[in-house]
CSV table of C-alpha atoms and ligand atoms in Angstrom, one decimal:
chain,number,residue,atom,x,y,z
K,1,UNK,CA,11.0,-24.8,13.6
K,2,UNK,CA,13.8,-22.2,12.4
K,3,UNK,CA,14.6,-19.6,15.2
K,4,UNK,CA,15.7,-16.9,12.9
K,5,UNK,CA,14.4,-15.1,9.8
K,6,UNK,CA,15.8,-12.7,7.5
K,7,UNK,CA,13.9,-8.9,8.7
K,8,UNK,CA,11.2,-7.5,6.6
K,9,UNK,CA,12.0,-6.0,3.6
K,10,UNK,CA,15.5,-7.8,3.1
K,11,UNK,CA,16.6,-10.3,0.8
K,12,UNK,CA,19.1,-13.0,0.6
K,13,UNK,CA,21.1,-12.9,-2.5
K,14,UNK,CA,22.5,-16.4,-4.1
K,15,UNK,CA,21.9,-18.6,-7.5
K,16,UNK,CA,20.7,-17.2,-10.3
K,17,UNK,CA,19.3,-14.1,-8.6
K,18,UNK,CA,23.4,-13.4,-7.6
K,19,UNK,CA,24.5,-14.3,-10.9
K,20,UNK,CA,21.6,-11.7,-11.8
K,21,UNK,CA,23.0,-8.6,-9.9
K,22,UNK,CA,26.5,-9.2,-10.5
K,23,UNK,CA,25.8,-9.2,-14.0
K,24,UNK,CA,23.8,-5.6,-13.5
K,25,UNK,CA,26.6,-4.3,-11.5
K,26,UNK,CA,29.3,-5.1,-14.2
K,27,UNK,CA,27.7,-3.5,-16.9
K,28,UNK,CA,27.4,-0.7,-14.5
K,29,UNK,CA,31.0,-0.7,-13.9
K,30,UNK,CA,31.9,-0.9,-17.1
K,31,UNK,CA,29.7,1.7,-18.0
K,32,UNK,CA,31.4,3.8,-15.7
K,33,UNK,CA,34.3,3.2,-16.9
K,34,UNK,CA,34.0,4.2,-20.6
K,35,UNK,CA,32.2,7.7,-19.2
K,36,UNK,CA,35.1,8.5,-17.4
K,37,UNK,CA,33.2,7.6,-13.8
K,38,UNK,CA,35.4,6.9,-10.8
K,39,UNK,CA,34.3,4.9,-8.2
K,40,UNK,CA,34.1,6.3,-4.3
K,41,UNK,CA,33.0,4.3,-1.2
K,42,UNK,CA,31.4,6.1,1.9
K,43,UNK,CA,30.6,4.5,5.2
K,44,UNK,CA,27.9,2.9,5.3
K,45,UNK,CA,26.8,5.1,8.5
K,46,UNK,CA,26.6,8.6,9.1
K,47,UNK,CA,25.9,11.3,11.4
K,48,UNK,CA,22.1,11.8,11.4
K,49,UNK,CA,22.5,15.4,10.9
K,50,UNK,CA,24.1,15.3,7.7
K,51,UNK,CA,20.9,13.8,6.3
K,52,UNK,CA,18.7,16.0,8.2
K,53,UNK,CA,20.1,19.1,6.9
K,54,UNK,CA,20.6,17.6,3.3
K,55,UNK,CA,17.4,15.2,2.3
K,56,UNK,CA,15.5,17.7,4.6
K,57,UNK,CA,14.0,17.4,8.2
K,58,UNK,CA,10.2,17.6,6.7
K,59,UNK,CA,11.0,14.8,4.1
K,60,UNK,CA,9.3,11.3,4.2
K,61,UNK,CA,12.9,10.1,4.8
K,62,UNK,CA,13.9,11.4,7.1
K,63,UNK,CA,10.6,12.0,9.2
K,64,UNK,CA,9.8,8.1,8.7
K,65,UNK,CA,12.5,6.2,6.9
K,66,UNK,CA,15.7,6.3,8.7
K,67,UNK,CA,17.5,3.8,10.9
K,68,UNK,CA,18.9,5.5,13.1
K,69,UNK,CA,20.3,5.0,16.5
K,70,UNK,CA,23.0,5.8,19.0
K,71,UNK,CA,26.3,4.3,19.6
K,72,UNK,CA,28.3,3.6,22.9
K,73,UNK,CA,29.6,7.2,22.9
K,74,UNK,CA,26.1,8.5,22.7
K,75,UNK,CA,26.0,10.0,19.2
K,76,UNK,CA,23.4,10.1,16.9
K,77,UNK,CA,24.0,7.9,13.9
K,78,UNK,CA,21.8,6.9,10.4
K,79,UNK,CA,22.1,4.3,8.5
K,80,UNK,CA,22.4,6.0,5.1
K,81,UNK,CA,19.1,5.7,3.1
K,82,UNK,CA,21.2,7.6,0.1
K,83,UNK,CA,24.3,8.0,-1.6
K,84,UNK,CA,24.6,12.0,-2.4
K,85,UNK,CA,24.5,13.7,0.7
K,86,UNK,CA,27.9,11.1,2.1
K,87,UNK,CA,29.2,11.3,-1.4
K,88,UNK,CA,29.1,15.5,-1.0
K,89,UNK,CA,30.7,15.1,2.7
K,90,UNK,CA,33.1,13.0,1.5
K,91,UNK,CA,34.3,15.5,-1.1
K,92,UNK,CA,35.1,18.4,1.1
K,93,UNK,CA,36.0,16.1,3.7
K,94,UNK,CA,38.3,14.6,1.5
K,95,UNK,CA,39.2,18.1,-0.7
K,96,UNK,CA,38.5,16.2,-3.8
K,97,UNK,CA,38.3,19.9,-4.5
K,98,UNK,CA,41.4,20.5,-5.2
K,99,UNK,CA,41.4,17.5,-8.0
K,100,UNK,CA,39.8,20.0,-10.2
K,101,UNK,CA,36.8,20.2,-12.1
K,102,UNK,CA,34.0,18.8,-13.2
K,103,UNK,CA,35.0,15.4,-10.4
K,104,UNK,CA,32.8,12.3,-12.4
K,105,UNK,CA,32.3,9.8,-9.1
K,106,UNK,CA,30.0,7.1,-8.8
K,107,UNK,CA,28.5,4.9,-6.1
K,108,UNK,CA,27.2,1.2,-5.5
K,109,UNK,CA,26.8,-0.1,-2.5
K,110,UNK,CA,23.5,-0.7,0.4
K,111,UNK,CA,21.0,2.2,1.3
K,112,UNK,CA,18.4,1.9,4.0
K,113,UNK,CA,15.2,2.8,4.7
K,114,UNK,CA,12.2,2.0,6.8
K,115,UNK,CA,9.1,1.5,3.9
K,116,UNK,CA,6.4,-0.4,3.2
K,117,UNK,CA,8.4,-3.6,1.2
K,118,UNK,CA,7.2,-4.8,-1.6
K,119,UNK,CA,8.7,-5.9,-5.2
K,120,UNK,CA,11.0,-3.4,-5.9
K,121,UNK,CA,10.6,-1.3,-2.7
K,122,UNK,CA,13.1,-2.9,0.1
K,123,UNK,CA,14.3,-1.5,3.9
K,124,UNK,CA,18.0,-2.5,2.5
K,125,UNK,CA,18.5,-1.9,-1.4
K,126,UNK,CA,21.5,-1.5,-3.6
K,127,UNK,CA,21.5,1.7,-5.1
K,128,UNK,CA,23.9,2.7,-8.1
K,129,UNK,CA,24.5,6.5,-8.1
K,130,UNK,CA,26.2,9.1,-10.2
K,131,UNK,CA,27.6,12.7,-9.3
K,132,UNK,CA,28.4,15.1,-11.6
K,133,UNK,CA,29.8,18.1,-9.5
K,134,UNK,CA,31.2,21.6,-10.8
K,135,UNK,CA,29.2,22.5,-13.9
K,136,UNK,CA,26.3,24.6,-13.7
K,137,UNK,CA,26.2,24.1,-17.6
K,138,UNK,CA,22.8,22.3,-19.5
K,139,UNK,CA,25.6,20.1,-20.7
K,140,UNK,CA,25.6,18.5,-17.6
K,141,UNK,CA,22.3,17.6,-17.8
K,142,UNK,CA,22.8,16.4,-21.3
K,143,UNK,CA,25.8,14.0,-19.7
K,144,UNK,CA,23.7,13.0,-16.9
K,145,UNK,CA,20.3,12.0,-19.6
K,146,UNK,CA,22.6,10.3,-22.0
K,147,UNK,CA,24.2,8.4,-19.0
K,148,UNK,CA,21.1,7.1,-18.0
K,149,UNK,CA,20.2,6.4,-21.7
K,150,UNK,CA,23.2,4.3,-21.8
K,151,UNK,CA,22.3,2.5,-19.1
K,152,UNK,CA,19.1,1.5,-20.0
K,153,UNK,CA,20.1,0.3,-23.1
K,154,UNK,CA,22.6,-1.8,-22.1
K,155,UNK,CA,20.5,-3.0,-19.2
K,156,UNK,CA,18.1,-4.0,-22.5
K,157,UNK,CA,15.1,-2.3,-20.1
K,158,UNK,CA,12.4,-1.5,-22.7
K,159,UNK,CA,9.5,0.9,-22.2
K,160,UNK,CA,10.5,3.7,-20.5
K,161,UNK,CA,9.6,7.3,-20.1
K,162,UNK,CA,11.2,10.4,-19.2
K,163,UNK,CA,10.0,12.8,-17.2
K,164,UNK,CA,11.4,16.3,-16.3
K,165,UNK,CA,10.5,19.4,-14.3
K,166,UNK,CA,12.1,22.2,-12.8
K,167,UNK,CA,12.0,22.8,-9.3
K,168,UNK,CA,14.0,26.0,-9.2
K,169,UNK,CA,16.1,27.7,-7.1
K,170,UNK,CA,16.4,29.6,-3.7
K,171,UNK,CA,15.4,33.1,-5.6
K,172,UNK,CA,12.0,31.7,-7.1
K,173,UNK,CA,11.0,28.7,-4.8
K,174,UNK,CA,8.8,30.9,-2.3
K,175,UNK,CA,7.3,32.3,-5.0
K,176,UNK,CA,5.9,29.1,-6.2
K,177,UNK,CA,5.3,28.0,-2.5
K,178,UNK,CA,2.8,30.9,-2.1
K,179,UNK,CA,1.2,30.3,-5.5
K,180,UNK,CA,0.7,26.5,-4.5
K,181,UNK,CA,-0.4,27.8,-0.8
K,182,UNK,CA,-2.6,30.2,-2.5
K,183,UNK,CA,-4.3,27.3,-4.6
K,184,UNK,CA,-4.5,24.4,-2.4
K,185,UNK,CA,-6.0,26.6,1.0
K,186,UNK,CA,-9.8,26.5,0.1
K,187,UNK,CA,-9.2,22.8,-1.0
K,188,UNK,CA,-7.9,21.5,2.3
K,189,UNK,CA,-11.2,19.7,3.7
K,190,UNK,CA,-10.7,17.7,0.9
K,191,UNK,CA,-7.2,16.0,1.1
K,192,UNK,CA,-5.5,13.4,3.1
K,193,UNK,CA,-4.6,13.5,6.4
K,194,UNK,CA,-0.9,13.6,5.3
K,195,UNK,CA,-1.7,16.8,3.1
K,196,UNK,CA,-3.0,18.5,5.9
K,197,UNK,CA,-0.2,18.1,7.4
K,198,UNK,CA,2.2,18.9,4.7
K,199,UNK,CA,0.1,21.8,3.7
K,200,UNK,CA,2.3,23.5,6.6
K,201,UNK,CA,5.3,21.5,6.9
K,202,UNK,CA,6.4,21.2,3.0
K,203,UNK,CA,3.7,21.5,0.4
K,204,UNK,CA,5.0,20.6,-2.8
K,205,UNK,CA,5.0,17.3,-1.1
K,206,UNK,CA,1.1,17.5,-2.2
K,207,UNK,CA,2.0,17.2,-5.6
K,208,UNK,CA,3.3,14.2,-4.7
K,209,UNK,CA,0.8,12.6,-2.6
K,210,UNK,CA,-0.5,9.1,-3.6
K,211,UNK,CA,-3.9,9.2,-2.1
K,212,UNK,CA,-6.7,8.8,-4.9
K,213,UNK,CA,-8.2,10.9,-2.9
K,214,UNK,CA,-6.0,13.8,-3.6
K,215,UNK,CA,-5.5,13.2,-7.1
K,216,UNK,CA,-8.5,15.0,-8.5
K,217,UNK,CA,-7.1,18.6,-7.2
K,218,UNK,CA,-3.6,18.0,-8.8
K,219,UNK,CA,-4.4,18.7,-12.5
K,220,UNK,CA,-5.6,22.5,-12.0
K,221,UNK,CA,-2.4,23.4,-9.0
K,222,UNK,CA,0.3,25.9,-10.7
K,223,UNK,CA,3.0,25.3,-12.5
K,224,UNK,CA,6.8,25.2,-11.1
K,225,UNK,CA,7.5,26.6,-15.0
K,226,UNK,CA,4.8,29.1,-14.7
K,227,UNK,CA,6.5,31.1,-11.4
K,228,UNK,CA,10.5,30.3,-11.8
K,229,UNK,CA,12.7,33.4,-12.2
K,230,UNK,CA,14.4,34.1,-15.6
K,231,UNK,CA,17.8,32.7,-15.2
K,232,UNK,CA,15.8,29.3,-13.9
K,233,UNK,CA,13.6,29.2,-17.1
K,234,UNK,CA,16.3,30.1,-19.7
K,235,UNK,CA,18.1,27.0,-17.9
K,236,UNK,CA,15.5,24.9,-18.3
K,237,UNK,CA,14.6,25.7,-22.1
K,238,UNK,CA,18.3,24.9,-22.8
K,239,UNK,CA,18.1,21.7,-21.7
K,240,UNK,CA,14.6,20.9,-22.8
K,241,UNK,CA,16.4,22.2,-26.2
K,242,UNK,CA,19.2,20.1,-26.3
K,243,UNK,CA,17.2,17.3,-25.3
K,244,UNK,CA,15.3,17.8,-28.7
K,245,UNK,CA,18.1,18.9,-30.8
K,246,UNK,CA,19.5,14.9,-29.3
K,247,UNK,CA,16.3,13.4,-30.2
K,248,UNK,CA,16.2,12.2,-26.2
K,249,UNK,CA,12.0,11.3,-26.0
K,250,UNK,CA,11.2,13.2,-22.4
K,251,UNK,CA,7.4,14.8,-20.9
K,252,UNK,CA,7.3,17.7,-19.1
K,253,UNK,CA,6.1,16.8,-15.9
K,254,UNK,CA,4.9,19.7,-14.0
K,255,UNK,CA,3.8,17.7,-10.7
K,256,UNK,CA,7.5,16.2,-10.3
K,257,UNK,CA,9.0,17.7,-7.2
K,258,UNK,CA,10.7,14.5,-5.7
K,259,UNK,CA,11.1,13.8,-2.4
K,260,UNK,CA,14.7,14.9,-1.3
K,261,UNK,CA,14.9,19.0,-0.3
K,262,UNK,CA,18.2,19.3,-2.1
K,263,UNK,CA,17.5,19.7,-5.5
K,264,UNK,CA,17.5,22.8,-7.2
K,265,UNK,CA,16.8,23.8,-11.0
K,266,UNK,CA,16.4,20.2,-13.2
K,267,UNK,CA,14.5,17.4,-11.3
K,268,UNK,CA,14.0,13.6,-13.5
K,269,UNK,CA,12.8,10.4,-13.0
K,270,UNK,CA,12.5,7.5,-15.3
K,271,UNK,CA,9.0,4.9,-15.1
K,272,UNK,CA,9.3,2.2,-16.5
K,273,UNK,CA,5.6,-0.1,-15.7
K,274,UNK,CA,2.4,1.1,-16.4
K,275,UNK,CA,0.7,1.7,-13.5
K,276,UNK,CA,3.6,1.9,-11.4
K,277,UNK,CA,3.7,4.3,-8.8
K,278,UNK,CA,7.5,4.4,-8.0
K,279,UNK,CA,10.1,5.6,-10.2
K,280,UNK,CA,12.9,3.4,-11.5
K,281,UNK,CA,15.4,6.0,-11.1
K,282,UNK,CA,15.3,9.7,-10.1
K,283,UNK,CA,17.7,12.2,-9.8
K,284,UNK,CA,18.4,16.2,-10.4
K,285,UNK,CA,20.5,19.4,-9.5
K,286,UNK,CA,21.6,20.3,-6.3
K,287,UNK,CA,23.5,23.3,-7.0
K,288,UNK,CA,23.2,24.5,-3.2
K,289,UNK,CA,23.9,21.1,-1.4
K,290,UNK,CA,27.9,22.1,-1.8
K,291,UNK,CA,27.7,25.7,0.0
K,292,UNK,CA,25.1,24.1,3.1
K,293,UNK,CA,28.0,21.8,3.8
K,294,UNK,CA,30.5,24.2,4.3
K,295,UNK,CA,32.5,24.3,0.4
K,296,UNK,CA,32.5,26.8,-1.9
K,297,UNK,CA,29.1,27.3,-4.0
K,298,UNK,CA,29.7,24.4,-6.2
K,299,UNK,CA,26.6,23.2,-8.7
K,300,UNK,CA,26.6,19.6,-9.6
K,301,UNK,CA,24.1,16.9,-10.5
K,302,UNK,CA,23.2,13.2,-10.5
K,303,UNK,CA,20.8,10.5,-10.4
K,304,UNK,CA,20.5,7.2,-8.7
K,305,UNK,CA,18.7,3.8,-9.2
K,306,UNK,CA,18.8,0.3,-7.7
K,307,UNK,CA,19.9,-2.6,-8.8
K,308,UNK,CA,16.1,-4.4,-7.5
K,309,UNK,CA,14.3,-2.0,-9.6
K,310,UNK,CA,16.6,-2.6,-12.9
K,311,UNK,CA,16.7,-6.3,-12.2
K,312,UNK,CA,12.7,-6.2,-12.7
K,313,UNK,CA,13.4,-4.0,-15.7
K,314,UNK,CA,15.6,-6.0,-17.6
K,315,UNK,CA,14.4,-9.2,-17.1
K,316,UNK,CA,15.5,-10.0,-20.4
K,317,UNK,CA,18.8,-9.9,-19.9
K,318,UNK,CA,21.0,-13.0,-20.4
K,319,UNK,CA,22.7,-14.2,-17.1
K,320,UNK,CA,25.8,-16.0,-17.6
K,321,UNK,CA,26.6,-19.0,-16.2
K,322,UNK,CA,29.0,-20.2,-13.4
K,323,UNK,CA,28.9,-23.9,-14.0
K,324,UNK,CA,32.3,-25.4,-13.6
K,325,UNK,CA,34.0,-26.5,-16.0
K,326,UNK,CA,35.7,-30.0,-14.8
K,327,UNK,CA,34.7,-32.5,-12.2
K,328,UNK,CA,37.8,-34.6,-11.3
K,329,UNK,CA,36.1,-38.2,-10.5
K,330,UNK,CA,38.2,-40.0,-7.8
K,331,UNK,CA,37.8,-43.8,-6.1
K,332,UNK,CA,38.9,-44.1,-2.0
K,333,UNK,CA,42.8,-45.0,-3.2
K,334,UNK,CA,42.8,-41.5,-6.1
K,335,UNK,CA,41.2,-39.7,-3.4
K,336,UNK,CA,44.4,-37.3,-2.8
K,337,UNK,CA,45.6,-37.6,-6.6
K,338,UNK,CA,42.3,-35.9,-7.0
K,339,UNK,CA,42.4,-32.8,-4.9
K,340,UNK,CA,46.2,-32.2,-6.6
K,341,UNK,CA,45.2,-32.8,-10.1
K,342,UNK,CA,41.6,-30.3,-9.5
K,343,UNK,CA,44.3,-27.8,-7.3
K,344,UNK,CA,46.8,-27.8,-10.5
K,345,UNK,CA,43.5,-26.8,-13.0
K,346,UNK,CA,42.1,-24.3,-10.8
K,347,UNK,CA,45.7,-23.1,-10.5
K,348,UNK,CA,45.9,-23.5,-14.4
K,349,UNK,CA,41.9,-20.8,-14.7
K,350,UNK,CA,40.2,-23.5,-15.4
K,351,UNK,CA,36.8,-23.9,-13.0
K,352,UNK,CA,37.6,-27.4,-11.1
K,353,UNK,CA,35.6,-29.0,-8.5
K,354,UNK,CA,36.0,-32.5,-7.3
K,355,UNK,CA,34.5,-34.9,-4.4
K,356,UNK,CA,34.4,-34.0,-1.2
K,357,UNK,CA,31.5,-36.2,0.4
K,358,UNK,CA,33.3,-39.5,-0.2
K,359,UNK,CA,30.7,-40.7,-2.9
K,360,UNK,CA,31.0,-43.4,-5.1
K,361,UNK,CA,32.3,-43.6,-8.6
K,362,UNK,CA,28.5,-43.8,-10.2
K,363,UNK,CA,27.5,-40.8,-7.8
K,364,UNK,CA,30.0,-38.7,-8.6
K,365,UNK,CA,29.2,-38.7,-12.0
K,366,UNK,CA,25.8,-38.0,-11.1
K,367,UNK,CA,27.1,-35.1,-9.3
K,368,UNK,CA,29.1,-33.8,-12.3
K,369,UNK,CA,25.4,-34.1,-14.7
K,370,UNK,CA,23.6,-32.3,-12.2
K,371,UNK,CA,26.6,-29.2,-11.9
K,372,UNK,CA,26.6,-29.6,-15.6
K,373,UNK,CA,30.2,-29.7,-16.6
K,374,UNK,CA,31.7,-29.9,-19.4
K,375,UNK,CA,34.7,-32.4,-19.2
K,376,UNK,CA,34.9,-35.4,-16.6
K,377,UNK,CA,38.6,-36.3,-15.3
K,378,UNK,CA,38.1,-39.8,-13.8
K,379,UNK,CA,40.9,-41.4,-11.9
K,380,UNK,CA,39.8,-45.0,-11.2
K,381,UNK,CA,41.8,-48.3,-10.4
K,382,UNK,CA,43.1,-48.8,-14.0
K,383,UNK,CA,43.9,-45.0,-14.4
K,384,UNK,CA,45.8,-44.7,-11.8
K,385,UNK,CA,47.9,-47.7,-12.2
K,386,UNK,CA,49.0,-46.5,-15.8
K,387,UNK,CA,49.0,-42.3,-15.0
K,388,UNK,CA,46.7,-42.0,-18.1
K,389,UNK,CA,43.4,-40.3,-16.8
K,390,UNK,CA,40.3,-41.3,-18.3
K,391,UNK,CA,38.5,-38.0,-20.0
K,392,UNK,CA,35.2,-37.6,-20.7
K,393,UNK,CA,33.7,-35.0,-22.8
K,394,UNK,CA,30.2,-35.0,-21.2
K,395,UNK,CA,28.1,-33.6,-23.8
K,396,UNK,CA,28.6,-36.0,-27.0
K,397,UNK,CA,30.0,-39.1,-24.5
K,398,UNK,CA,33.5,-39.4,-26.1
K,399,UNK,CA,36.2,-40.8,-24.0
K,400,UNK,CA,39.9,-40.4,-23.8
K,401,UNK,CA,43.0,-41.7,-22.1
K,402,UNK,CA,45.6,-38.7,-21.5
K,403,UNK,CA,48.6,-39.0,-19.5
K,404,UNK,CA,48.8,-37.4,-16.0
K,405,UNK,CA,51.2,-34.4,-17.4
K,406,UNK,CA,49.0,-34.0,-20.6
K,407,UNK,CA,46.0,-33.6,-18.9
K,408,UNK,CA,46.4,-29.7,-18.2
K,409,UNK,CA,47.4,-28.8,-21.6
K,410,UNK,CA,44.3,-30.9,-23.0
K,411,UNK,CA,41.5,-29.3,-21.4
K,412,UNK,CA,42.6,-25.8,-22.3
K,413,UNK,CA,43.2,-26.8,-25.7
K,414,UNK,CA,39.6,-28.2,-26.1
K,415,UNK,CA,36.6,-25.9,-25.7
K,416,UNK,CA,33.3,-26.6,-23.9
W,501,HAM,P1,15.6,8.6,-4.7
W,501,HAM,O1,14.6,9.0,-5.7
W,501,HAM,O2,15.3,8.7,-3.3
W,501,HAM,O3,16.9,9.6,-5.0
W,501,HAM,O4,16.2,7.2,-5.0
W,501,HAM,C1,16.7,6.9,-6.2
W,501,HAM,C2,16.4,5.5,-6.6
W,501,HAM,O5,16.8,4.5,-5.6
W,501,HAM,C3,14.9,5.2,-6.8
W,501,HAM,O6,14.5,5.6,-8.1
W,501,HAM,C4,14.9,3.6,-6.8
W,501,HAM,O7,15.5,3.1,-8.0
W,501,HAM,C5,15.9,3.4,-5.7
W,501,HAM,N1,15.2,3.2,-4.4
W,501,HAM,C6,14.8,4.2,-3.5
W,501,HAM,N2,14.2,3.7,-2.4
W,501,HAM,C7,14.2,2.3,-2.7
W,501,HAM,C8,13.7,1.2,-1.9
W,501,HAM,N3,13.1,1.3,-0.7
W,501,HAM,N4,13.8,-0.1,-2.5
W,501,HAM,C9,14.4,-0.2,-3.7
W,501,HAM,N5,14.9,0.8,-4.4
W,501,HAM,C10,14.8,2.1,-3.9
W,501,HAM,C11,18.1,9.5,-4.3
W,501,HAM,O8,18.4,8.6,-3.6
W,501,HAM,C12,19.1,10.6,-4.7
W,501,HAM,N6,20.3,10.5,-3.9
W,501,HAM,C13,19.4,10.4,-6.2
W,501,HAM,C14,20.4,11.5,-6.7
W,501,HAM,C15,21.7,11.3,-6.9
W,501,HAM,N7,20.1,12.7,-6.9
W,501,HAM,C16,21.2,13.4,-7.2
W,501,HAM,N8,22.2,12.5,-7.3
């Protein structure tokens, strides 16, 4: 019986699956790369309070979600369950400030949180994120979208919607609030448990709730658009305006409030399955988050996704390969002729591996069939007594001598 397993809700990355993500997270890079994007890595823990005061103490995260625990010196630490808040620390901490702006970063690396797993919904999950931080401009916005456009379309993930709201800012919010208050009161014996609650705690969190139960009292509750102040709806027809004037398909989605307290202004998310409840990515302003932490009031924006949700996006996409590329074949006395010739190739860039189990001649080539390589190197009795290795193209069966010195040259000079 096995002693140990993996804990709930995380996974064990190798095979094709690894070849999978690394293959997402290069095109991410690259993309990254050709927008201008560099990359910034934050510890992996932080002090709670930095997400309590950021993602918001009434939040599913951080009421539920978070790991969190104390170290030997007695302080309170969270595994981070997302990348802005550390990201925003890190750049006052840091003064990235004074790099000027707009400052493009980006982010891959593990988040954490305590949920219910299930396929694309993990307790450890590697999420990609991008900050745009300094403009307060709908061209950010418009950056941001066609970022995430980019993405999607070089991730080949097909049949996706946009959806937008606007959440607005600290001058319209209440106003909202008490609409929604105002709305949902009388209907109260009606929701959820959890609505009840949040009713007093944080109540656009109803607009949110899951529960068919709740759903029916959703389609009549006020609009965020409806009770925004003017500066928040001129912002939000510009980009909605730009978005059209880009021919970028989007819905209006008035219910979107997300589940992180920091956003301001323009809140997204992108679904991708029918049905689905999660989002595949979400994101929006947070043109506050700057001044709570102590900086100068600094607006910025971002999104993030992970790499579980886009790997069950794309499915299409082709992985490539790692097979290697020679198998050097040795007997007991070419053993150590072996092991220098494959050193020499891998030295050379070309992907070498050779026996270490001690296996037969006839075995070995089995082995190099099953890792499906291209060129066998075999260094038998005969072979070794004239320097000329045998070698054999495995796909059409040919065979060639070539002299010990030659053999480097050879391989790179044939392709696969
Ligand atoms: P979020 O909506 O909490 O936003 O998460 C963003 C994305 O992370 C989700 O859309 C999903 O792709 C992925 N994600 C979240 N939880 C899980 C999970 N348990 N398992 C797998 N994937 C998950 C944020 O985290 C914000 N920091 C985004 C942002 C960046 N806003 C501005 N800048």
């Amino acid at each position: 019986m096995l002693l140990f397993k993996r804990p709930k809700g995380t996974s064990d990355i190798y095979g094709t699956n690894m070849l999978r993500t690394k293959r997402v997270e290069g095109i991410l890079k690259e993309l990254m790369l050709n927008w201008g994007y560099s990359e910034i890595r934050t510890p992996i823990f932080e002090s709670t309070e930095l997400f309590d005061r950021s993602v918001g103490d009434t939040s599913d995260i951080v009421q539920k979600e978070m790991y969190t625990f104390r170290d030997k010196g007695g302080r309170s630490l969270t595994l981070r369950p997302e990348g802005t808040a550390p990201v925003v620390r890190a750049y006052l901490e840091n003064s990235l400030t004074n790099y000027g702006k707009p400052m493009r970063l980006f982010y891959l690396g593990p988040m954490f949180r305590y949920e219910k797993p299930q396929a694309g919904r993990m307790r450890q999950f590697q999420q990609f994120g991008i900050e745009l931080i300094g403009s307060s401009s709908p061209l950010a916005e418009v950056e941001v979208f066609q970022i995430l456009m980019d993405m999607l379309d070089r991730l080949n993930v097909k049949d996706w919607q946009f959806h937008i709201n606007t959440v607005g800012c600290q001058n319209c919010r209440d106003e909202y609030i008490k609409a929604l208050k105002e709305y949902y009161r009388p209907l109260l014996p009606n929701l959820c448990s959890d609505c009840q609650r949040r009713f007093e705690t944080n109540v656009l969190r109803l607009l949110d709730c899951k529960n068919p139960q709740c759903a029916p009292y959703k389609k009549d509750a006020p609009h965020f658009i409806d009770h925004v102040c003017e500066d928040c709806k001129r912002h939000f027809d510009a980009v909605t305006s730009s978005l059209d004037a880009l021919h970028i398909p989007y819905v209006i989605d008035h219910y979107l409030v997300r589940g992180l307290d920091y956003y301001t202004r323009t809140a997204f998310e992108v679904k991708y399955r029918e049905g689905s409840q999660d989002a595949l990515l979400g994101g929006g302003r947070y043109d506050l988050l700057i001044e709570q932490f102590g900086g100068n009031p600094t607006p910025a924006i971002g999104f993030a996704v992970s790499i579980e949700r886009l790997l069950l996006a794309s499915k299409d996409l082709d992985t490539p390969s790692e097979h290697p590329l020679v198998y050097v074949v040795t007997f007991d006395k070419s053993r150590l002729q072996g092991a220098e010739l494959a050193f020499e190739l891998r030295r050379a860039g070309i992907p070498t591996v050779t026996d270490v189990m001690g296996r037969n001649l006839s075995n070995q080539m089995k082995e190099a069939n099953r890792l499906g390589v291209c060129y066998a190197i075999i260094i038998g009795e005969e072979e070794l007594k004239v320097n000329e290795f045998t070698v054999k193209d495995m796909k059409t069966g040919e065979q060639h001598l070539v002299n010990r010195e030659d053999i480097r040259e050879y391989i790179l000079s044939h392709s696969c």
